[in-house]
Each structure stands twice: as structure tokens, then as C-alpha cells.
mmCIF file of C-alpha atoms in Angstrom:
data_model
loop_
_atom_site.group_PDB
_atom_site.id
_atom_site.type_symbol
_atom_site.label_atom_id
_atom_site.label_comp_id
_atom_site.label_asym_id
_atom_site.label_seq_id
_atom_site.Cartn_x
_atom_site.Cartn_y
_atom_site.Cartn_z
ATOM 1 C CA MET O 278 55.920 144.364 68.169
ATOM 2 C CA ASN O 279 54.638 146.949 65.878
ATOM 3 C CA ASN O 280 56.423 149.680 63.505
ATOM 4 C CA GLU O 281 55.701 152.528 66.110
ATOM 5 C CA THR O 282 57.121 150.688 69.213
ATOM 6 C CA ILE O 283 60.210 149.571 67.227
ATOM 7 C CA ASP O 284 60.947 152.915 66.407
ATOM 8 C CA LEU O 285 60.331 154.355 70.043
ATOM 9 C CA TYR O 286 62.689 151.312 70.812
ATOM 10 C CA SER O 287 65.320 152.052 68.769
ATOM 11 C CA SER O 288 65.002 156.204 69.582
ATOM 12 C CA ASN O 289 65.446 155.335 73.121
ATOM 13 C CA ARG O 290 68.242 152.845 72.094
ATOM 14 C CA ILE O 291 70.452 155.738 70.213
ATOM 15 C CA GLU O 292 69.801 158.299 73.318
ATOM 16 C CA TYR O 293 71.186 155.625 75.867
ATOM 17 C CA ILE O 294 74.139 155.042 73.634
ATOM 18 C CA LYS O 295 74.696 158.798 73.062
ATOM 19 C CA GLU O 296 74.394 159.067 77.208
ATOM 20 C CA ILE O 297 76.948 156.183 77.496
ATOM 21 C CA GLN O 298 79.332 157.778 75.242
ATOM 22 C CA LYS O 299 78.996 161.312 76.859
ATOM 23 C CA GLU O 300 79.730 159.543 79.961
ATOM 24 C CA LEU O 301 83.184 157.991 78.485
ATOM 25 C CA LYS O 302 84.080 161.001 77.092
ATOM 26 C CA GLN O 303 83.845 162.704 80.743
ATOM 27 C CA SER O 304 85.418 160.036 82.365
ATOM 28 C CA TYR O 305 88.659 160.328 84.181
ATOM 29 C CA PRO O 306 91.919 158.030 82.633
ATOM 30 C CA SER O 307 93.867 156.102 85.500
ATOM 31 C CA ASP O 308 97.369 157.089 86.448
ATOM 32 C CA ASN O 309 98.694 155.113 83.197
ATOM 33 C CA GLY O 310 96.362 156.917 80.838
ATOM 34 C CA LEU O 311 93.521 154.322 80.483
ATOM 35 C CA LYS O 312 89.906 154.992 80.164
ATOM 36 C CA ILE O 313 87.175 152.487 81.799
ATOM 37 C CA PRO O 314 86.515 150.045 78.395
ATOM 38 C CA GLU O 315 90.444 149.826 78.180
ATOM 39 C CA ILE O 316 90.676 148.614 81.482
ATOM 40 C CA LEU O 317 87.920 146.387 81.396
ATOM 41 C CA MET O 318 89.235 144.862 78.111
ATOM 42 C CA LEU O 319 92.653 143.829 80.098
ATOM 43 C CA ASN O 320 90.332 141.520 81.996
ATOM 44 C CA PHE O 321 88.891 140.121 78.840
ATOM 45 C CA ALA O 322 91.907 140.299 76.531
ATOM 46 C CA ASN O 323 93.061 136.404 76.959
ATOM 47 C CA ASN O 324 89.362 135.672 75.550
ATOM 48 C CA TYR O 325 90.331 137.159 72.153
ATOM 49 C CA LYS O 326 92.928 135.745 69.382
ATOM 50 C CA ALA O 327 95.728 138.077 68.101
ATOM 51 C CA ASN O 328 95.768 136.821 64.402
ATOM 52 C CA THR O 329 92.297 136.256 63.559
ATOM 53 C CA ASN O 330 88.567 138.021 63.821
ATOM 54 C CA ASN O 331 86.990 138.115 66.850
ATOM 55 C CA ASN O 332 83.580 138.117 67.896
ATOM 56 C CA PHE O 333 83.025 140.685 70.524
ATOM 57 C CA GLN O 334 80.088 140.816 73.125
ATOM 58 C CA GLN O 335 77.370 143.640 72.486
ATOM 59 C CA PHE O 336 78.122 145.110 75.912
ATOM 60 C CA TRP O 337 81.256 146.671 74.552
ATOM 61 C CA TYR O 338 78.772 149.069 72.471
ATOM 62 C CA TYR O 339 75.861 149.146 74.464
ATOM 63 C CA ASP O 340 77.306 149.526 78.066
ATOM 64 C CA TYR O 341 80.579 151.119 77.188
ATOM 65 C CA GLY O 342 80.185 153.168 73.598
ATOM 66 C CA VAL O 343 82.897 151.057 72.459
ATOM 67 C CA ASP O 344 82.294 150.953 68.426
ATOM 68 C CA ASN O 345 85.788 149.200 67.749
ATOM 69 C CA PRO O 346 86.891 147.001 70.492
ATOM 70 C CA GLN O 347 89.581 145.294 68.064
ATOM 71 C CA GLU O 348 91.180 148.758 68.283
ATOM 72 C CA LEU O 349 91.547 148.728 72.112
ATOM 73 C CA LEU O 350 93.205 145.408 71.842
ATOM 74 C CA THR O 351 95.735 147.044 69.354
ATOM 75 C CA SER O 352 96.032 150.061 71.372
ATOM 76 C CA LEU O 353 96.967 148.022 74.501
ATOM 77 C CA LYS O 354 99.106 145.917 73.002
ATOM 78 C CA ASN O 355 100.922 148.855 71.115
ATOM 79 C CA ARG O 356 101.359 150.395 74.856
ATOM 80 C CA ASN O 357 102.575 146.887 76.370
ATOM 81 C CA PHE O 358 99.750 146.412 78.586
ATOM 82 C CA ILE O 359 99.069 143.029 76.591
ATOM 83 C CA CYS O 360 101.229 140.526 74.480
ATOM 84 C CA ILE O 361 100.540 137.863 72.153
ATOM 85 C CA ALA O 362 100.594 134.578 74.526
ATOM 86 C CA SER O 363 103.274 131.905 73.508
ATOM 87 C CA ALA O 364 101.731 128.574 72.006
ATOM 88 C CA LYS O 365 102.440 126.556 75.275
ATOM 89 C CA ASN O 366 100.497 129.280 77.153
ATOM 90 C CA CYS O 367 97.741 128.997 74.635
ATOM 91 C CA LEU O 368 97.155 125.466 75.657
ATOM 92 C CA LYS O 369 94.953 126.289 78.294
ATOM 93 C CA TYR O 370 92.293 128.275 76.002
ATOM 94 C CA LEU O 371 92.260 125.509 73.684
ATOM 95 C CA LYS O 372 89.006 123.025 73.895
ATOM 96 C CA LEU O 373 89.128 119.709 75.440
ATOM 97 C CA ILE O 374 88.312 118.075 71.944
ATOM 98 C CA GLU O 375 91.544 120.079 70.423
ATOM 99 C CA LEU O 376 93.894 118.907 73.026
ATOM 100 C CA LYS O 377 92.744 115.372 72.745
ATOM 101 C CA ASN O 378 93.464 115.601 69.174
ATOM 102 C CA LEU O 379 97.079 117.187 69.969
ATOM 103 C CA LEU O 380 97.557 114.090 71.950
ATOM 104 C CA LYS O 381 96.181 111.607 69.207
ATOM 105 C CA GLU O 382 98.972 113.061 66.883
ATOM 106 C CA LEU O 383 101.403 112.565 69.578
ATOM 107 C CA GLY O 384 100.256 108.769 69.904
ATOM 108 C CA LEU O 385 99.710 109.373 73.650
ATOM 109 C CA LYS O 386 97.049 108.740 75.903
ATOM 110 C CA THR O 387 93.704 111.328 75.679
ATOM 111 C CA ASN O 388 91.887 110.402 78.812
ATOM 112 C CA GLY O 389 92.012 112.658 82.286
ATOM 113 C CA LYS O 390 91.101 115.990 82.897
ATOM 114 C CA LYS O 391 92.132 119.205 80.904
ATOM 115 C CA GLU O 392 94.950 120.186 83.281
ATOM 116 C CA GLU O 393 96.557 116.649 83.119
ATOM 117 C CA LEU O 394 96.204 116.849 79.353
ATOM 118 C CA ILE O 395 97.915 119.949 78.929
ATOM 119 C CA VAL O 396 101.031 118.577 80.875
ATOM 120 C CA ARG O 397 100.998 115.624 79.338
ATOM 121 C CA ILE O 398 101.443 117.797 76.187
ATOM 122 C CA ILE O 399 103.977 119.824 77.365
ATOM 123 C CA ASP O 400 106.166 116.983 78.839
ATOM 124 C CA ASN O 401 106.189 115.027 75.206
ATOM 125 C CA THR O 402 106.612 118.145 73.019
ATOM 126 C CA ASN O 403 108.812 121.430 72.296
ATOM 127 C CA ASP O 404 108.110 124.930 71.298
ATOM 128 C CA GLU O 405 109.043 124.351 68.085
ATOM 129 C CA TRP O 406 106.225 121.432 67.484
ATOM 130 C CA LEU O 407 103.633 123.621 69.360
ATOM 131 C CA ASP O 408 104.497 127.009 67.431
ATOM 132 C CA LYS O 409 103.536 124.977 64.417
ATOM 133 C CA LYS O 410 100.189 123.387 65.500
ATOM 134 C CA ILE O 411 99.104 126.015 67.660
ATOM 135 C CA ILE O 412 98.471 128.951 65.019
ATOM 136 C CA GLU O 413 95.920 131.066 66.574
ATOM 137 C CA ARG O 414 97.501 132.780 69.734
ATOM 138 C CA ASN O 415 95.505 134.347 72.493
ATOM 139 C CA TYR O 416 96.376 137.836 73.866
ATOM 140 C CA GLU O 417 97.887 137.849 77.519
ATOM 141 C CA LEU O 418 98.592 140.693 80.268
ATOM 142 C CA THR O 419 102.048 141.995 80.883
ATOM 143 C CA GLU O 420 102.920 142.948 84.128
ATOM 144 C CA LEU O 421 101.842 146.282 83.380
ATOM 145 C CA GLY O 422 98.577 145.166 82.421
ATOM 146 C CA LEU O 423 98.468 143.075 85.562
ATOM 147 C CA ASN O 424 99.121 145.850 88.014
ATOM 148 C CA GLU O 425 96.573 147.848 86.053
ATOM 149 C CA LEU O 426 93.629 145.769 86.343
ATOM 150 C CA LYS O 427 94.593 145.127 89.907
ATOM 151 C CA GLU O 428 94.977 149.061 90.655
ATOM 152 C CA ASN O 429 91.352 149.708 89.196
ATOM 153 C CA GLU O 430 89.465 146.729 90.271
ATOM 154 C CA TYR O 431 86.556 148.801 90.502
ATOM 155 C CA VAL O 432 86.074 148.752 86.938
ATOM 156 C CA MET O 433 85.671 144.954 86.617
ATOM 157 C CA TYR O 434 83.278 144.729 90.112
ATOM 158 C CA PHE O 435 80.771 147.227 88.471
ATOM 159 C CA HIS O 436 80.871 145.233 85.311
ATOM 160 C CA LYS O 437 79.549 142.104 87.385
ATOM 161 C CA ILE O 438 77.026 143.904 89.669
ATOM 162 C CA LYS O 439 75.664 146.209 87.053
ATOM 163 C CA PHE O 440 73.375 148.775 88.943
ATOM 164 C CA LYS O 441 72.758 146.499 91.901
ATOM 165 C CA TYR O 442 73.588 149.316 94.603
ATOM 166 C CA ALA O 443 72.004 152.180 92.223
ATOM 167 C CA MET O 444 75.974 153.111 91.602
ATOM 168 C CA SER O 445 77.829 153.101 88.260
ATOM 169 C CA VAL O 446 81.015 152.659 87.201
ATOM 170 C CA TRP O 447 81.049 156.398 85.484
ATOM 171 C CA TRP O 448 79.939 157.617 88.728
ATOM 172 C CA MET O 449 82.994 155.501 90.821
ATOM 173 C CA ASN O 450 85.255 157.044 88.358
ATOM 174 C CA HIS O 451 84.187 160.705 89.457
ATOM 175 C CA GLN O 452 84.069 159.916 92.812
ATOM 176 C CA LEU O 453 87.501 158.295 92.940
ATOM 177 C CA HIS O 454 89.275 160.962 91.160
ATOM 178 C CA LYS O 455 87.470 163.480 93.924
ATOM 179 C CA GLN O 456 88.698 161.098 96.941
ATOM 180 C CA PRO O 457 92.137 159.823 95.132
ATOM 181 C CA LYS O 458 93.207 158.034 98.675
ATOM 182 C CA LYS O 459 90.130 156.200 99.468
ATOM 183 C CA THR O 460 89.415 152.581 97.788
ATOM 184 C CA PHE O 461 86.070 152.254 95.682
ATOM 185 C CA ARG O 462 84.550 150.191 98.652
ATOM 186 C CA ASP O 463 85.350 153.006 101.056
ATOM 187 C CA VAL O 464 83.623 155.355 98.721
ATOM 188 C CA MET O 465 80.531 152.552 98.394
ATOM 189 C CA TRP O 466 80.174 152.591 102.170
ATOM 190 C CA GLY O 467 80.242 156.325 102.614
ATOM 191 C CA GLU O 468 77.581 156.643 100.011
ATOM 192 C CA PHE O 469 75.445 154.231 101.613
ATOM 193 C CA ASN O 470 75.646 156.116 104.912
ATOM 194 C CA LYS O 471 74.698 159.143 103.058
ATOM 195 C CA ARG O 472 71.721 157.575 101.876
ATOM 196 C CA ILE O 473 70.453 156.041 104.934
ATOM 197 C CA GLN O 474 70.560 159.566 106.347
ATOM 198 C CA ASP O 475 68.117 160.509 103.930
ATOM 199 C CA ALA O 476 66.330 157.482 104.316
ATOM 200 C CA MET O 477 65.630 158.128 108.071
ATOM 201 C CA GLU O 478 64.236 161.677 107.289
ATOM 202 C CA ARG O 479 61.210 159.376 105.255
ATOM 203 C CA ILE O 480 60.701 157.536 108.162
ATOM 204 C CA LYS O 481 59.458 160.417 109.998
ATOM 205 C CA VAL O 482 56.566 160.475 107.545
ATOM 206 C CA GLY O 483 55.867 156.706 107.608
ATOM 207 C CA ASP O 484 58.159 155.760 104.512
ATOM 208 C CA TYR O 485 60.230 152.790 105.890
ATOM 209 C CA SER O 486 60.877 151.512 102.161
ATOM 210 C CA SER O 487 64.159 153.093 101.440
ATOM 211 C CA TYR O 488 65.407 152.552 105.086
ATOM 212 C CA ILE O 489 64.490 148.691 104.628
ATOM 213 C CA ARG O 490 66.305 148.347 101.119
ATOM 214 C CA LEU O 491 69.150 150.231 102.015
ATOM 215 C CA LYS O 492 70.016 147.998 105.093
ATOM 216 C CA SER O 493 69.863 145.009 102.960
ATOM 217 C CA GLN O 494 72.088 146.185 100.147
ATOM 218 C CA MET O 495 74.690 147.272 103.113
ATOM 219 C CA CYS O 496 74.488 143.781 104.333
ATOM 220 C CA ASP O 497 74.716 142.533 101.008
ATOM 221 C CA PHE O 498 78.230 144.400 100.807
ATOM 222 C CA LEU O 499 79.378 143.308 103.945
ATOM 223 C CA LEU O 500 78.646 139.646 102.937
ATOM 224 C CA GLU O 501 80.916 140.013 99.750
ATOM 225 C CA GLU O 502 83.712 141.100 102.471
ATOM 226 C CA ASP O 503 82.752 138.093 104.749
ATOM 227 C CA LYS O 504 81.870 140.208 107.879
ATOM 228 C CA PHE O 505 78.933 138.027 108.790
ATOM 229 C CA GLU O 506 78.345 139.150 112.189
ATOM 230 C CA THR O 507 78.231 143.022 111.190
ATOM 231 C CA ALA O 508 76.074 141.586 107.846
ATOM 232 C CA LEU O 509 73.393 139.813 110.596
ATOM 233 C CA ILE O 510 72.758 143.185 112.451
ATOM 234 C CA LEU O 511 71.893 144.952 109.346
ATOM 235 C CA LEU O 512 70.053 142.112 108.160
ATOM 236 C CA THR O 513 67.923 141.772 111.412
ATOM 237 C CA GLU O 514 66.985 145.473 111.263
ATOM 238 C CA SER O 515 65.784 145.586 107.810
ATOM 239 C CA THR O 516 64.111 142.408 108.331
ATOM 240 C CA TYR O 517 62.377 143.527 111.822
ATOM 241 C CA PHE O 518 61.242 146.859 109.768
ATOM 242 C CA ASP O 519 59.861 145.015 106.806
ATOM 243 C CA VAL O 520 57.804 142.131 108.795
ATOM 244 C CA ASN O 521 56.299 145.214 111.461
ATOM 245 C CA VAL O 522 55.512 147.798 108.605
ATOM 246 C CA TYR O 523 54.564 145.904 105.502
ATOM 247 C CA CYS O 524 53.246 142.263 106.577
ATOM 248 C CA LYS O 525 50.018 142.957 108.316
ATOM 249 C CA PRO O 526 47.807 142.659 105.022
ATOM 250 C CA TYR O 527 49.422 139.397 104.407
ATOM 251 C CA PHE O 528 48.233 138.197 107.914
ATOM 252 C CA LYS O 529 44.883 139.240 107.677
ATOM 253 C CA ASN O 530 43.631 139.332 104.065
ATOM 254 C CA ARG O 531 45.524 136.609 102.310
ATOM 255 C CA ASP O 532 45.788 132.775 102.688
ATOM 256 C CA PHE O 533 48.777 131.063 104.090
ATOM 257 C CA ASN O 534 50.371 129.722 101.149
ATOM 258 C CA GLU O 535 50.447 133.111 98.944
ATOM 259 C CA TYR O 536 51.977 134.528 102.366
ATOM 260 C CA SER O 537 54.449 131.667 102.719
ATOM 261 C CA ARG O 538 55.534 132.372 99.049
ATOM 262 C CA SER O 539 55.915 136.111 99.623
ATOM 263 C CA THR O 540 57.868 135.982 102.914
ATOM 264 C CA GLU O 541 60.029 132.818 102.113
ATOM 265 C CA ASN O 542 61.344 135.033 98.890
ATOM 266 C CA ASP O 543 61.504 138.249 100.362
ATOM 267 C CA ILE O 544 60.359 139.581 103.796
ATOM 268 C CA PHE O 545 62.253 137.137 105.708
ATOM 269 C CA ASN O 546 65.528 137.442 103.681
ATOM 270 C CA VAL O 547 65.900 133.350 104.089
ATOM 271 C CA LYS O 548 68.619 133.189 101.678
ATOM 272 C CA ARG O 549 70.749 135.493 103.266
ATOM 273 C CA PHE O 550 70.208 134.538 106.922
ATOM 274 C CA GLU O 551 70.927 130.963 105.507
ATOM 275 C CA VAL O 552 74.175 131.878 104.395
ATOM 276 C CA ILE O 553 75.347 133.698 107.165
ATOM 277 C CA LYS O 554 74.409 130.691 109.354
ATOM 278 C CA THR O 555 76.413 128.460 107.177
ATOM 279 C CA LYS O 556 79.278 130.762 107.168
ATOM 280 C CA THR O 557 79.620 131.566 110.963
ATOM 281 C CA ASN O 558 79.125 127.493 111.549
ATOM 282 C CA CYS O 559 76.195 128.075 113.978
ATOM 283 C CA SER O 560 73.907 125.409 115.205
ATOM 284 C CA ASP O 561 70.243 125.503 114.915
ATOM 285 C CA ASN O 562 70.153 126.510 118.610
ATOM 286 C CA ALA O 563 73.124 128.997 118.583
ATOM 287 C CA PHE O 564 71.557 130.884 115.522
ATOM 288 C CA PHE O 565 68.331 131.034 117.165
ATOM 289 C CA GLU O 566 69.787 132.724 120.143
ATOM 290 C CA LYS O 567 72.014 135.092 117.835
ATOM 291 C CA LEU O 568 68.877 136.066 115.806
ATOM 292 C CA LYS O 569 66.786 136.919 119.136
ATOM 293 C CA SER O 570 69.574 138.877 120.560
ATOM 294 C CA ALA O 571 69.821 140.745 117.301
ATOM 295 C CA PHE O 572 65.802 141.392 116.801
ATOM 296 C CA ASP O 573 65.878 142.565 120.632
ATOM 297 C CA ARG O 574 67.587 145.600 119.750
ATOM 298 C CA TYR O 575 64.677 147.045 117.708
ATOM 299 C CA PHE O 576 61.662 148.756 118.637
ATOM 300 C CA PHE O 577 58.361 148.826 117.102
ATOM 301 C CA LYS O 578 54.878 150.074 118.752
ATOM 302 C CA GLU O 579 52.456 146.957 118.490
ATOM 303 C CA PRO O 580 55.151 144.628 116.526
ATOM 304 C CA ILE O 581 53.340 141.846 114.507
ATOM 305 C CA MET O 582 55.153 139.034 116.315
ATOM 306 C CA SER O 583 57.638 138.896 119.107
ATOM 307 C CA SER O 584 61.787 138.221 118.484
ATOM 308 C CA ALA O 585 61.203 134.843 119.558
ATOM 309 C CA ASP O 586 58.619 134.172 116.956
ATOM 310 C CA LEU O 587 60.406 135.867 114.125
ATOM 311 C CA SER O 588 63.877 134.185 114.682
ATOM 312 C CA GLY O 589 61.855 130.930 114.990
ATOM 313 C CA ILE O 590 59.751 131.735 111.503
ATOM 314 C CA ILE O 591 63.402 132.187 110.163
ATOM 315 C CA LEU O 592 65.018 129.202 111.315
ATOM 316 C CA LEU O 593 62.013 127.176 110.150
ATOM 317 C CA LEU O 594 62.246 128.577 106.810
ATOM 318 C CA ILE O 595 65.727 127.595 106.649
ATOM 319 C CA ASN O 596 65.219 124.385 107.562
ATOM 320 C CA ASN O 597 62.188 123.846 105.322
ATOM 321 C CA GLU O 598 59.830 123.207 107.962
ATOM 322 C CA TYR O 599 56.571 124.282 106.379
ATOM 323 C CA ASP O 600 54.258 122.614 108.652
ATOM 324 C CA LYS O 601 55.763 123.979 112.062
ATOM 325 C CA ILE O 602 55.698 127.522 110.206
ATOM 326 C CA GLU O 603 52.013 127.265 109.094
ATOM 327 C CA TYR O 604 51.200 126.242 112.474
ATOM 328 C CA LEU O 605 53.006 129.271 114.074
ATOM 329 C CA LEU O 606 51.700 131.353 111.321
ATOM 330 C CA ASN O 607 48.100 130.598 111.762
ATOM 331 C CA LYS O 608 48.718 131.167 115.623
ATOM 332 C CA LEU O 609 49.953 134.539 115.001
ATOM 333 C CA LYS O 610 47.085 135.400 112.264
ATOM 334 C CA SER O 611 44.626 134.406 115.110
ATOM 335 C CA GLU O 612 45.871 136.811 117.445
ATOM 336 C CA LEU O 613 45.943 139.752 114.985
ATOM 337 C CA LYS O 614 42.081 139.315 114.580
#
């Protein structure tokens, strides 16, 4: 990386941090007065020590504009959202080797799972002994902190998924302020449906890409809630149009190996279908019928394959029966010529 590239990267990074800090300044506090980074810190608080220097992850600064995470911990403790854990409660944060060393001092067995070692230590010691041995204490949440984290689940949710659905924690913060009676998942579902309306307008000019992507995202969202039957309907719709709109070049101009790699990973959504099949405890025959029935709901002028063929390919891919897939795809390919 040359100096010019480094300067450009640094400049973009600085602008990005400024934007994050602007988002933080414009965000709304929770009912208890906590901003997004403070709520997030409640989730991570028990990973940090109360009486030593902590190494904080870079995301505090680069994703949330926090210059000094330690100040967040101190502030949360002063406001009774977190407290310093007892020596006994800190045992679960010790490494396995540290627990074994304590057991050796006690002249006790060191074999077993971590939970067993902790119980063994507690059963053979008292608080005074543990206080002397475990000097560095972790933070833990108070009841106030636990309730705050539960009431603002969206913060941790968006920290985990980042921009998977092109929605951010900052955006959600504003939406929940506008719609205080809705859950964050209700807000997300409403946003999906708004985007679908826009995507349907683009279909009129032959662009299915946004519609297909959104249906897949809505499927993933429903899978998070274990709503497998509804997720299957959305997934079959996404797959049906993806195959019929965008697959013909693969069939006509490329060899099977390249086609197979592409469709297995993307177009046929095999992993998603496999999750639904497993979670609904469907046999191959039952899942085939379920797929075919779902695909029969949709219509496309001059479809690339029938609902039965499409259902069969998905099931074969789930079962890794590539020889049968190749035979079927080559048959379909010859019919397109």
C-alpha cells in the first residue's frame, strides 16, 4: 500500500468516525437515560475487570465512536447498572488452568468439566478464602442493568448482524423513538414490506433483483423466529424468480461444473431449504411435495423448468446426489437449445 493509498484510507476512516459520532450525538437515550454504546456495554460488562487495565475491542471506537470505554463502565457502575462481582461469582470467568491451580492448593482432584471444578471449589472453601485468592474481579449486571438490556434488545441484535438487512442500530433507535409501542422486530417487518412495494415497481421494467433479495432476507428474518412454514413460502418465491430470470445464461453458455457451484451456493438457496427441511422434520417425499406445492403458486412466462424439476433439484442438492443432478440439468439444458 503506497503513501497516497494510506492517506486516502486514513481520510475515509476519519470521516467515517465523524459520521458515527454524529449518529451517536443525534440518537435518543433509553427510558433510563442510556445511549446505544452504554446499553451495549451492559452486554459485555462481565468480560471486563473492575480493578485492572482492560483491553477493549476496536469496535467501541470504530463502530460506536467511544474514545474511552472504561469511562462507560465507571459511569454504569456509579448509576447502579453494574456492580463488582463477588469472588465466588468470578470463578466462572477464570480459565481452566486457573481453576485447576486453585484445586491443587486445596489438595483436591483437578479432573472434570469446568462446571464441576467450580462446584468442587465452592464446596470446599468459604468466601474469605476466595476473596484472598481472586483479587481481580469482573463486573456483573444488577437487576436494573438486566432489565435495561432486556428492554433494549435491538442494540445487541444489530451489533451481531451489522448491516445484514441494510438497517442499522442508529436507524432503529430513531424508528423506535417514533413508534414507541412497537417492538424492533415489528419495525423491521414493516420496513421489509415498504421495500417490497418499491421492488415490485422495478419488476415492471424487468428488474427482479431487489425483489428476490428482499424475499430471501424476509425468509432469514422469519427463520430467526422459527416460523418455518411462512419462511418456506418466501424462499420458494425468491428461488423461483431467481432461477427463471437469471439462470438461462448458465444453462446455455456454461458447463455443468461452473453452473453447479453457482446454483448450489446461491440460486437454489440449498442451505436455507435444508434448515427448513430439518426443522420441520420432513421426509424427502413430504418435503418434495411441500416444495412443489409452493412453487406451483407462482407463474413465469416460459419457465426454465417445472415446479417438479425445481423441487427435485433442491432435494438432490440437499442430499448431495450430484450424479442425478447432472443428468437432470443436462436434460433440461438440451431442451432449452
